[in-house]
Coordinates of C-alpha atoms in Angstrom, one line a residue:
M120 CA 27.7 0.5 5.5
D121 CA 28.3 -3.1 6.0
P122 CA 24.7 -4.9 5.5
T123 CA 26.5 -8.2 7.6
S124 CA 27.6 -6.0 10.3
A125 CA 26.1 -7.2 13.3
V126 CA 24.3 -5.7 16.4
T127 CA 25.9 -6.3 19.3
E128 CA 24.7 -4.0 21.8
L129 CA 21.1 -4.5 22.6
T130 CA 19.9 -4.2 25.8
E131 CA 17.5 -7.0 27.3
S132 CA 14.3 -4.8 27.3
E133 CA 15.4 -3.8 23.0
L134 CA 15.6 -7.8 22.3
L135 CA 12.4 -8.3 24.3
E136 CA 10.5 -5.5 21.8
L137 CA 12.1 -6.9 19.1
R138 CA 11.2 -10.3 19.7
K139 CA 7.5 -9.4 19.2
S140 CA 7.9 -7.7 15.4
D141 CA 10.2 -10.4 14.1
A142 CA 8.3 -13.3 15.7
W143 CA 7.5 -16.1 13.3
L144 CA 7.3 -20.8 13.4
P145 CA 9.4 -21.7 10.8
S146 CA 8.4 -25.3 9.3
E147 CA 9.3 -28.1 11.0
A148 CA 12.1 -29.3 8.6
T149 CA 13.5 -25.8 8.9
R150 CA 13.0 -25.7 12.8
R151 CA 15.3 -29.0 12.6
C152 CA 17.8 -27.2 10.7
L153 CA 18.1 -24.6 12.9
V154 CA 18.5 -26.8 16.5
E155 CA 20.8 -29.2 14.8
G156 CA 22.5 -26.5 13.2
I157 CA 22.5 -27.7 9.7
P158 CA 23.0 -25.1 7.0
G159 CA 19.8 -26.2 4.6
P160 CA 19.3 -24.0 1.3
E161 CA 20.3 -20.3 1.1
T162 CA 17.9 -17.6 0.2
L163 CA 19.8 -15.7 -2.3
P164 CA 17.5 -12.9 -3.9
C165 CA 18.7 -11.3 -7.0
L166 CA 17.4 -8.3 -9.3
Q167 CA 16.4 -9.5 -12.5
A168 CA 18.5 -9.3 -15.8
S169 CA 15.9 -7.0 -17.0
D170 CA 15.8 -4.7 -14.8
V171 CA 19.5 -3.6 -14.9
A172 CA 18.5 -0.7 -16.8
M173 CA 17.1 0.7 -13.9
G174 CA 20.9 1.0 -12.8
A175 CA 21.5 2.9 -15.2
A176 CA 22.1 6.8 -15.1
L177 CA 19.2 8.7 -17.2
G178 CA 20.3 12.0 -17.6
P179 CA 18.4 15.4 -16.3
N180 CA 15.0 14.3 -17.4
N181 CA 13.8 10.1 -16.4
A182 CA 11.9 8.9 -19.2
Q183 CA 10.8 6.6 -17.0
D184 CA 8.3 8.9 -15.1
P185 CA 5.1 8.6 -15.9
I186 CA 3.5 12.0 -16.1
R187 CA 6.4 13.0 -18.0
S188 CA 6.2 10.0 -20.7
L189 CA 2.7 10.6 -20.7
L190 CA 3.3 14.7 -22.0
A191 CA 5.8 13.6 -24.5
R192 CA 3.5 10.9 -26.2
C193 CA 0.6 13.8 -26.4
Y194 CA 2.8 16.5 -27.5
N195 CA 5.2 14.3 -29.5
S196 CA 8.4 16.1 -28.3
E197 CA 10.6 15.4 -25.7
S198 CA 12.2 19.0 -25.1
K199 CA 8.5 20.3 -24.7
A200 CA 7.8 17.6 -22.3
D201 CA 10.7 18.8 -20.5
N202 CA 9.6 22.4 -20.6
Q203 CA 6.4 21.3 -18.7
R204 CA 7.4 18.9 -16.4
L205 CA 10.4 19.3 -13.8
V206 CA 11.3 15.4 -12.6
I207 CA 14.1 14.4 -10.2
T208 CA 16.0 11.5 -10.8
A209 CA 18.5 9.1 -8.7
D210 CA 21.5 10.7 -10.1
M211 CA 20.1 14.2 -8.2
V212 CA 20.2 12.7 -4.4
S213 CA 23.1 11.0 -2.8
Q214 CA 23.8 7.5 -3.4
D215 CA 22.8 5.9 0.2
L216 CA 19.6 5.7 2.3
D217 CA 19.3 9.0 2.7
G218 CA 19.1 9.5 -0.9
L219 CA 16.4 7.0 -1.0
M220 CA 14.4 8.4 2.2
Q221 CA 14.4 12.1 0.5
L222 CA 13.1 10.3 -3.0
L223 CA 10.2 8.9 -1.5
K224 CA 9.3 11.6 1.3
E225 CA 8.6 13.7 -2.6
H226 CA 7.1 10.7 -4.0
W227 CA 9.3 9.9 -7.1
Y228 CA 8.7 6.4 -6.8
H229 CA 10.5 5.4 -9.9
A230 CA 13.5 7.1 -9.2
A231 CA 13.4 5.5 -5.9
L232 CA 13.2 2.2 -7.7
V233 CA 16.6 3.4 -9.7
L234 CA 18.4 3.8 -6.3
T235 CA 17.1 0.3 -4.8
H236 CA 18.8 -0.7 -7.7
R237 CA 21.6 0.6 -7.1
L238 CA 22.1 0.1 -3.9
L239 CA 21.1 -3.8 -3.8
T240 CA 23.7 -4.3 -6.4
S241 CA 26.3 -2.7 -4.3
Y242 CA 25.4 -5.3 -1.5
G243 CA 25.7 -8.0 -3.9
H244 CA 22.2 -8.4 -4.9
G245 CA 22.8 -7.6 -8.6
F246 CA 21.8 -10.3 -11.3
D247 CA 25.5 -11.1 -11.9
K248 CA 26.2 -11.6 -7.8
V249 CA 24.0 -14.6 -8.0
G250 CA 25.9 -17.3 -5.4
Q251 CA 28.3 -14.8 -3.8
T252 CA 28.5 -14.9 -0.2
S253 CA 27.5 -11.0 0.1
A254 CA 24.6 -11.6 -1.5
R255 CA 22.9 -13.3 1.3
L256 CA 19.7 -11.6 3.0
T257 CA 20.5 -9.5 6.0
P258 CA 18.2 -7.4 8.4
L259 CA 19.3 -4.3 6.2
T260 CA 18.9 -5.7 2.6
A261 CA 16.1 -7.4 3.7
Q262 CA 14.5 -4.3 4.7
L263 CA 15.6 -2.9 1.6
W264 CA 13.8 -5.5 -0.8
L265 CA 10.7 -5.1 1.2
L266 CA 10.8 -0.8 0.0
R267 CA 12.0 -2.3 -3.5
L268 CA 8.9 -5.1 -4.1
S269 CA 6.4 -2.0 -2.5
L270 CA 8.3 0.2 -4.8
L271 CA 7.1 -2.4 -7.7
K272 CA 3.6 -2.5 -6.6
R273 CA 3.1 1.4 -6.1
T274 CA 4.3 1.4 -9.7
Q275 CA 2.1 -1.2 -10.8
Q276 CA 5.5 -3.3 -12.0
Y277 CA 3.4 -6.4 -11.0
A278 CA 5.2 -9.6 -13.3
L279 CA 8.9 -7.7 -12.4
M280 CA 7.2 -8.4 -8.8
N281 CA 6.4 -11.6 -8.9
Q282 CA 9.7 -12.1 -10.5
E283 CA 11.4 -11.0 -8.1
L284 CA 9.9 -12.3 -5.3
E285 CA 10.0 -16.0 -7.0
A286 CA 13.9 -15.7 -5.5
F287 CA 13.0 -15.4 -1.9
G288 CA 11.5 -19.3 -2.3
T289 CA 8.9 -20.0 0.4
L290 CA 10.9 -17.1 2.8
D291 CA 11.8 -20.5 4.9
Y292 CA 14.9 -21.0 4.5
P293 CA 17.3 -21.6 8.1
D294 CA 19.5 -18.6 7.2
V295 CA 15.8 -15.7 7.5
Y296 CA 16.0 -16.6 10.9
Y297 CA 18.3 -15.4 13.6
E298 CA 18.7 -18.3 15.2
H299 CA 21.0 -19.7 12.2
A300 CA 23.6 -17.2 12.7
P301 CA 24.0 -16.7 16.7
H302 CA 27.0 -14.8 16.2
L303 CA 26.2 -12.3 14.0
Y304 CA 22.8 -11.3 16.0
P305 CA 23.4 -12.7 19.4
G306 CA 20.0 -12.5 21.7
R307 CA 18.0 -12.2 18.3
K308 CA 14.9 -14.5 17.8
G309 CA 12.9 -14.8 14.9
S310 CA 12.8 -13.7 11.5
M311 CA 15.2 -11.1 10.0
V312 CA 12.0 -11.4 6.8
P313 CA 9.9 -8.4 7.7
F314 CA 5.9 -9.0 8.1
A315 CA 5.1 -6.7 5.7
L316 CA 7.3 -8.5 3.0
R317 CA 5.7 -11.8 3.9
L318 CA 2.0 -10.3 3.0
L319 CA 3.3 -9.0 0.0
Y320 CA 4.8 -12.6 -1.0
A321 CA 1.2 -13.6 0.1
E322 CA -0.7 -11.3 -2.3
A323 CA 1.5 -10.7 -5.1
P324 CA -0.4 -13.3 -7.5
R325 CA -3.5 -11.8 -7.3
F326 CA -2.1 -8.8 -9.4
I327 CA -0.9 -11.3 -12.7
E328 CA -4.3 -12.9 -12.6
R329 CA -3.6 -15.7 -9.3
Q330 CA -6.3 -15.3 -7.2
S331 CA -6.4 -18.5 -6.0
E332 CA -2.6 -19.5 -5.3
A333 CA -2.8 -15.4 -3.9
L334 CA -5.8 -16.8 -1.3
D335 CA -4.1 -20.3 -0.7
R336 CA -1.0 -18.3 0.8
L337 CA -2.7 -15.8 2.7
Y338 CA -4.5 -18.2 4.8
F339 CA -1.3 -20.1 5.2
L340 CA 0.1 -16.6 6.9
A341 CA -3.1 -16.5 8.8
A342 CA -2.6 -19.9 10.1
V343 CA 0.9 -19.3 11.5
V344 CA -0.3 -16.3 13.2
A345 CA -3.0 -17.6 14.6
R346 CA -0.7 -20.3 16.3
L347 CA 1.7 -17.7 17.0
I348 CA -1.6 -16.0 18.8
S349 CA -2.5 -19.1 20.6
N350 CA 0.9 -19.4 21.8
L351 CA 0.5 -16.0 23.6
E352 CA -2.9 -16.6 24.9
N353 CA -1.7 -19.5 26.5
G354 CA 1.1 -17.4 28.2
Y355 CA 3.8 -17.9 26.3
T356 CA 6.3 -16.0 23.7
E357 CA 5.0 -16.3 20.0
D358 CA 6.9 -19.1 19.3
G359 CA 5.6 -21.4 22.2
S360 CA 9.2 -21.7 23.5
V361 CA 9.3 -19.9 27.1
V362 CA 6.6 -17.9 29.7
C363 CA 5.8 -14.6 28.4
P364 CA 8.0 -12.7 30.8
N365 CA 5.5 -10.5 31.6
E366 CA 2.0 -9.4 31.5
N367 CA 2.8 -6.2 29.5
Y368 CA 4.6 -8.0 27.3
Q369 CA 1.9 -10.5 26.5
K370 CA -1.0 -7.8 25.8
T371 CA 1.3 -5.7 23.4
S372 CA 2.3 -8.6 21.2
L373 CA -1.2 -9.6 21.2
V374 CA -2.6 -6.3 19.9
L375 CA 0.1 -6.5 17.3
W376 CA -0.3 -9.9 16.0
R377 CA -4.3 -9.3 16.2
H378 CA -3.9 -6.3 14.2
R379 CA -1.3 -8.4 11.5
E380 CA -4.0 -10.8 11.3
C381 CA -6.2 -8.2 10.2
R382 CA -4.2 -6.8 7.6
I383 CA -3.9 -10.7 6.0
Y384 CA -8.1 -10.9 6.5
S385 CA -8.2 -7.1 4.4
C386 CA -6.1 -8.6 1.4
C387 CA -8.4 -11.7 1.4
L388 CA -11.4 -8.9 1.1
S389 CA -9.8 -7.0 -1.7
I390 CA -9.3 -10.4 -4.5
Y391 CA -13.2 -11.2 -2.8
L392 CA -14.5 -7.7 -3.7
V393 CA -12.7 -7.7 -7.2
A394 CA -14.6 -11.0 -7.7
N395 CA -17.8 -10.1 -7.0
D396 CA -17.9 -12.8 -4.2
Y397 CA -19.9 -11.0 -1.5
P398 CA -20.7 -13.9 0.9
S399 CA -17.1 -14.4 1.3
A400 CA -16.6 -10.8 1.6
I401 CA -19.2 -10.5 4.5
E402 CA -17.9 -13.8 6.6
T403 CA -14.1 -12.2 6.1
V404 CA -15.2 -8.9 7.7
Y405 CA -17.0 -10.4 10.7
R406 CA -13.7 -12.4 11.0
M407 CA -11.8 -9.2 11.1
I408 CA -15.0 -7.6 13.5
S409 CA -14.6 -10.7 16.2
R410 CA -10.5 -9.9 16.1
L411 CA -10.8 -6.4 16.5
E412 CA -13.7 -6.2 19.1
P413 CA -11.8 -6.8 22.2
F414 CA -9.5 -3.8 21.4
G415 CA -12.8 -1.8 20.6
E416 CA -11.2 -1.1 17.0
H417 CA -14.1 -2.8 15.0
H418 CA -17.1 -0.4 14.7
F419 CA -15.4 0.8 11.4
L420 CA -16.0 -2.5 9.9
Y421 CA -19.6 -2.2 10.3
G422 CA -19.4 0.7 8.0
V423 CA -17.5 -1.9 5.4
L424 CA -20.6 -4.3 5.5
G425 CA -23.0 -2.1 5.1
R426 CA -21.0 -1.1 1.6
I427 CA -21.3 -4.0 0.5
Y428 CA -24.7 -4.9 1.0
L429 CA -25.1 -1.6 -0.4
K430 CA -23.4 -3.1 -3.9
F431 CA -25.8 -6.2 -4.0
G432 CA -28.9 -4.1 -3.3
D433 CA -29.8 -4.9 0.4
L434 CA -30.4 -1.4 2.2
E435 CA -32.1 -3.0 4.9
S436 CA -29.0 -4.8 5.7
A437 CA -27.0 -1.9 4.7
E438 CA -28.5 0.5 7.0
R439 CA -28.6 -1.8 10.1
M440 CA -24.7 -1.9 9.7
F441 CA -24.3 1.6 8.9
E442 CA -26.2 2.2 12.2
K443 CA -23.7 -0.2 13.9
A444 CA -21.1 1.5 12.6
L445 CA -21.5 4.5 14.6
E446 CA -22.6 3.1 18.0
G447 CA -20.3 4.2 20.7
S448 CA -19.5 7.8 18.5
P449 CA -20.0 11.0 20.0
A450 CA -23.5 11.9 18.6
D451 CA -22.2 15.5 18.3
A452 CA -18.8 15.3 17.0
P453 CA -18.2 16.5 13.7
S454 CA -16.8 13.3 12.3
T455 CA -19.9 11.2 13.6
R456 CA -22.5 14.0 12.0
S457 CA -20.1 13.8 9.0
Q458 CA -19.9 10.1 8.7
R459 CA -23.7 9.7 9.5
S460 CA -24.4 12.4 6.6
M461 CA -22.0 10.1 4.4
Y462 CA -23.9 6.8 5.1
S463 CA -27.4 8.2 4.7
A464 CA -26.6 9.7 1.7
M465 CA -25.2 6.0 0.2
L466 CA -28.1 4.9 0.8
L467 CA -30.1 7.5 -1.1
I468 CA -28.0 7.0 -4.2
A469 CA -28.9 3.3 -4.1
D470 CA -32.4 4.3 -3.9
G471 CA -32.1 6.8 -6.8
R472 CA -33.0 9.8 -4.1
F473 CA -29.7 11.9 -6.3
N474 CA -31.4 15.1 -5.2
E475 CA -31.2 14.3 -1.6
A476 CA -27.7 12.3 -1.7
K477 CA -26.3 15.3 -2.8
R478 CA -27.4 17.7 -0.4
L479 CA -26.0 15.7 2.0
F480 CA -22.7 15.1 -0.1
R481 CA -22.5 18.9 -0.7
E482 CA -22.7 19.4 3.6
V483 CA -19.6 16.8 4.5
F484 CA -17.9 18.4 1.7
D485 CA -18.4 21.9 2.6
S486 CA -17.1 20.9 6.3
D487 CA -14.4 18.9 4.6
P488 CA -12.9 19.6 1.4
S489 CA -10.3 17.1 1.8
N490 CA -13.2 14.8 1.8
V491 CA -12.4 12.5 -1.8
A492 CA -15.4 10.3 -1.5
A493 CA -18.0 13.0 -1.0
A494 CA -16.6 15.0 -3.6
N495 CA -16.1 12.0 -6.3
N496 CA -20.0 11.5 -4.9
L497 CA -20.9 14.9 -5.4
A498 CA -20.0 14.8 -9.5
V499 CA -21.7 11.2 -9.7
C500 CA -25.3 12.9 -8.5
S501 CA -24.7 15.8 -10.4
L502 CA -24.1 13.3 -13.5
Y503 CA -27.1 11.6 -12.8
L504 CA -29.0 14.9 -12.6
G505 CA -28.4 16.2 -15.8
Q506 CA -25.8 18.9 -14.1
L507 CA -22.7 17.7 -15.8
E508 CA -21.1 21.5 -15.4
E509 CA -21.3 21.9 -12.5
G510 CA -19.9 18.3 -11.4
I511 CA -17.2 19.2 -14.1
S512 CA -16.5 22.4 -12.3
L513 CA -16.0 21.0 -8.5
L514 CA -13.3 18.2 -9.8
E515 CA -11.6 20.9 -11.5
L516 CA -11.6 23.1 -8.9
L517 CA -10.0 20.4 -6.8
T518 CA -7.3 19.3 -9.5
T519 CA -6.0 22.9 -10.1
P520 CA -2.7 23.9 -7.9
K521 CA -3.1 27.2 -6.1
P522 CA -0.9 29.3 -7.4
P523 CA 2.8 29.9 -6.2
V524 CA 3.6 31.9 -2.8
L525 CA 5.8 34.7 -4.0
G526 CA 9.6 33.4 -4.3
S527 CA 8.6 30.3 -3.6
P528 CA 10.2 28.3 -6.6
Q529 CA 7.3 25.2 -6.6
P530 CA 3.3 25.4 -6.2
T531 CA 2.0 24.9 -2.9
P532 CA -0.1 21.6 -2.7
P533 CA -3.6 21.6 -4.5
L534 CA -6.6 21.9 -2.7
L535 CA -7.5 18.6 -2.5
P536 CA -4.6 15.6 -1.6
L537 CA -4.5 14.5 -5.0
H538 CA -6.2 10.5 -5.7
D539 CA -6.6 8.7 -8.9
S540 CA -10.4 8.4 -8.8
I541 CA -10.7 12.2 -8.7
V542 CA -8.9 12.6 -12.1
S543 CA -10.1 9.5 -13.5
N544 CA -13.8 10.9 -12.9
L545 CA -13.0 13.9 -14.3
A546 CA -11.9 12.4 -17.4
V547 CA -15.4 10.4 -17.9
L548 CA -17.1 13.3 -17.0
Y549 CA -15.1 14.8 -20.2
E550 CA -15.8 12.2 -22.0
V551 CA -19.4 12.5 -21.3
E552 CA -19.9 15.9 -22.2
S553 CA -18.1 17.1 -25.3
D554 CA -16.0 15.2 -28.1
R555 CA -13.6 17.7 -27.3
A556 CA -12.5 15.4 -24.5
A557 CA -8.9 14.7 -25.1
S558 CA -7.9 18.6 -25.5
R559 CA -9.7 18.8 -22.1
K560 CA -7.9 15.6 -20.8
L561 CA -4.5 16.7 -22.2
H562 CA -5.1 20.8 -20.3
L563 CA -5.9 18.4 -17.0
L564 CA -2.7 16.4 -17.3
E565 CA -0.8 19.8 -18.0
R566 CA -2.0 21.3 -14.8
L567 CA -0.7 18.4 -13.0
A568 CA 2.1 18.1 -14.2
S569 CA 3.3 21.1 -12.5
V570 CA 3.0 19.1 -9.2
P571 CA 6.4 17.2 -8.1
G572 CA 6.2 13.5 -7.1
E573 CA 4.3 10.9 -8.5
R574 CA 0.9 11.3 -6.8
L575 CA -1.1 10.0 -9.6
H576 CA -1.1 6.8 -11.9
A577 CA -1.0 7.9 -15.5
R578 CA -3.4 5.8 -16.8
A579 CA -6.1 8.0 -14.4
F580 CA -6.2 10.5 -17.0
K581 CA -7.3 8.5 -19.6
L582 CA -5.2 9.2 -22.2
P583 CA -3.2 6.7 -24.8
L584 CA -0.5 5.5 -23.1
T585 CA 1.1 3.8 -26.0

């Protein structure tokens, strides 16, 4: 596939749909470059030199698989780890986008990273390709970069993620806009950099202890989105250049950009909660409510507010928010009853009434064994009530894959979708329960090593990583 090939056969309706999602407002300097045809600086992202090893063939047992690596460390034996866990590598799939999609579908994230490295290198983004024409960003390579950087975030390689993002500059050079190359992208408007990549660029510093910088970037992003929304509300297209083609275009684009605005504020909220900055967190949630209320999609955010109030002991406000979260929900619907029980149980825990809370969490879990929050809270209540073995038994049940179906080479999925918090809480209960915690955690690791893919972070097992 040629990443520089032009898209030339789009209909007018297709161009309008793409315009909504691609819309962005360049800085004044960049806008002048686009209007006057001035080249301006180029966006030439490249893979880091320290990352070259990702492109190497690592053999049938990829040492970068975190679960296998942890097994090898615990056993002090590579071969024993290989016998315990089958790892899929980038070498085992086709070296193209189809192979990449296969790895992602099966949750082999490190192998997918290796393949993104190879594909981006083939498109001119390798370390030794810096400055070459072929390394210019295209719609295809922009999507590949988004995928790669998202995988670096998923695998918690935050330093490398930030290093590779630096090569993108501010994501505002003229060549990231379709108008820069109308001969390649006739009729296209806006930015070939996906919004999700701009959001990732904005929040990235928070993962390397630069929260203030992340907030500055996020609020700048929010300000640009607010201008886009203002243009739409005034009857113009996102960039304010022409009148909206029709009412449906205006409505659907407004919904899209209001949701994107809330994604930005959600990132800000995460930063405030980690910092225990509850006033800023509450203000941010109310801002999100005001954006989603016109669409009737805001009620769940009152539940978020309730949990924030619980964090600093304001039970009265929390209860009021939980009630607002359920307003408009069908009272007899199973989902409403389940959510009401969850909210009531949270209030009971905050009030130290663990027996009553446990009963409610048990009701929720029995009706929906996939409810991770109910399972975790059941275990917490058991711990506080001195019923440690009951809590351990519950979490062990949820982390034990079912026996393989006759004739099937792989186990069926576990009873509960795997989640780091379930494994981490079970490891903590082992530590509280006995001095045999290390061996029990190793048995837990061995149990879950049979589940294919990277569905858990290795640190969830609370075993030594080095």
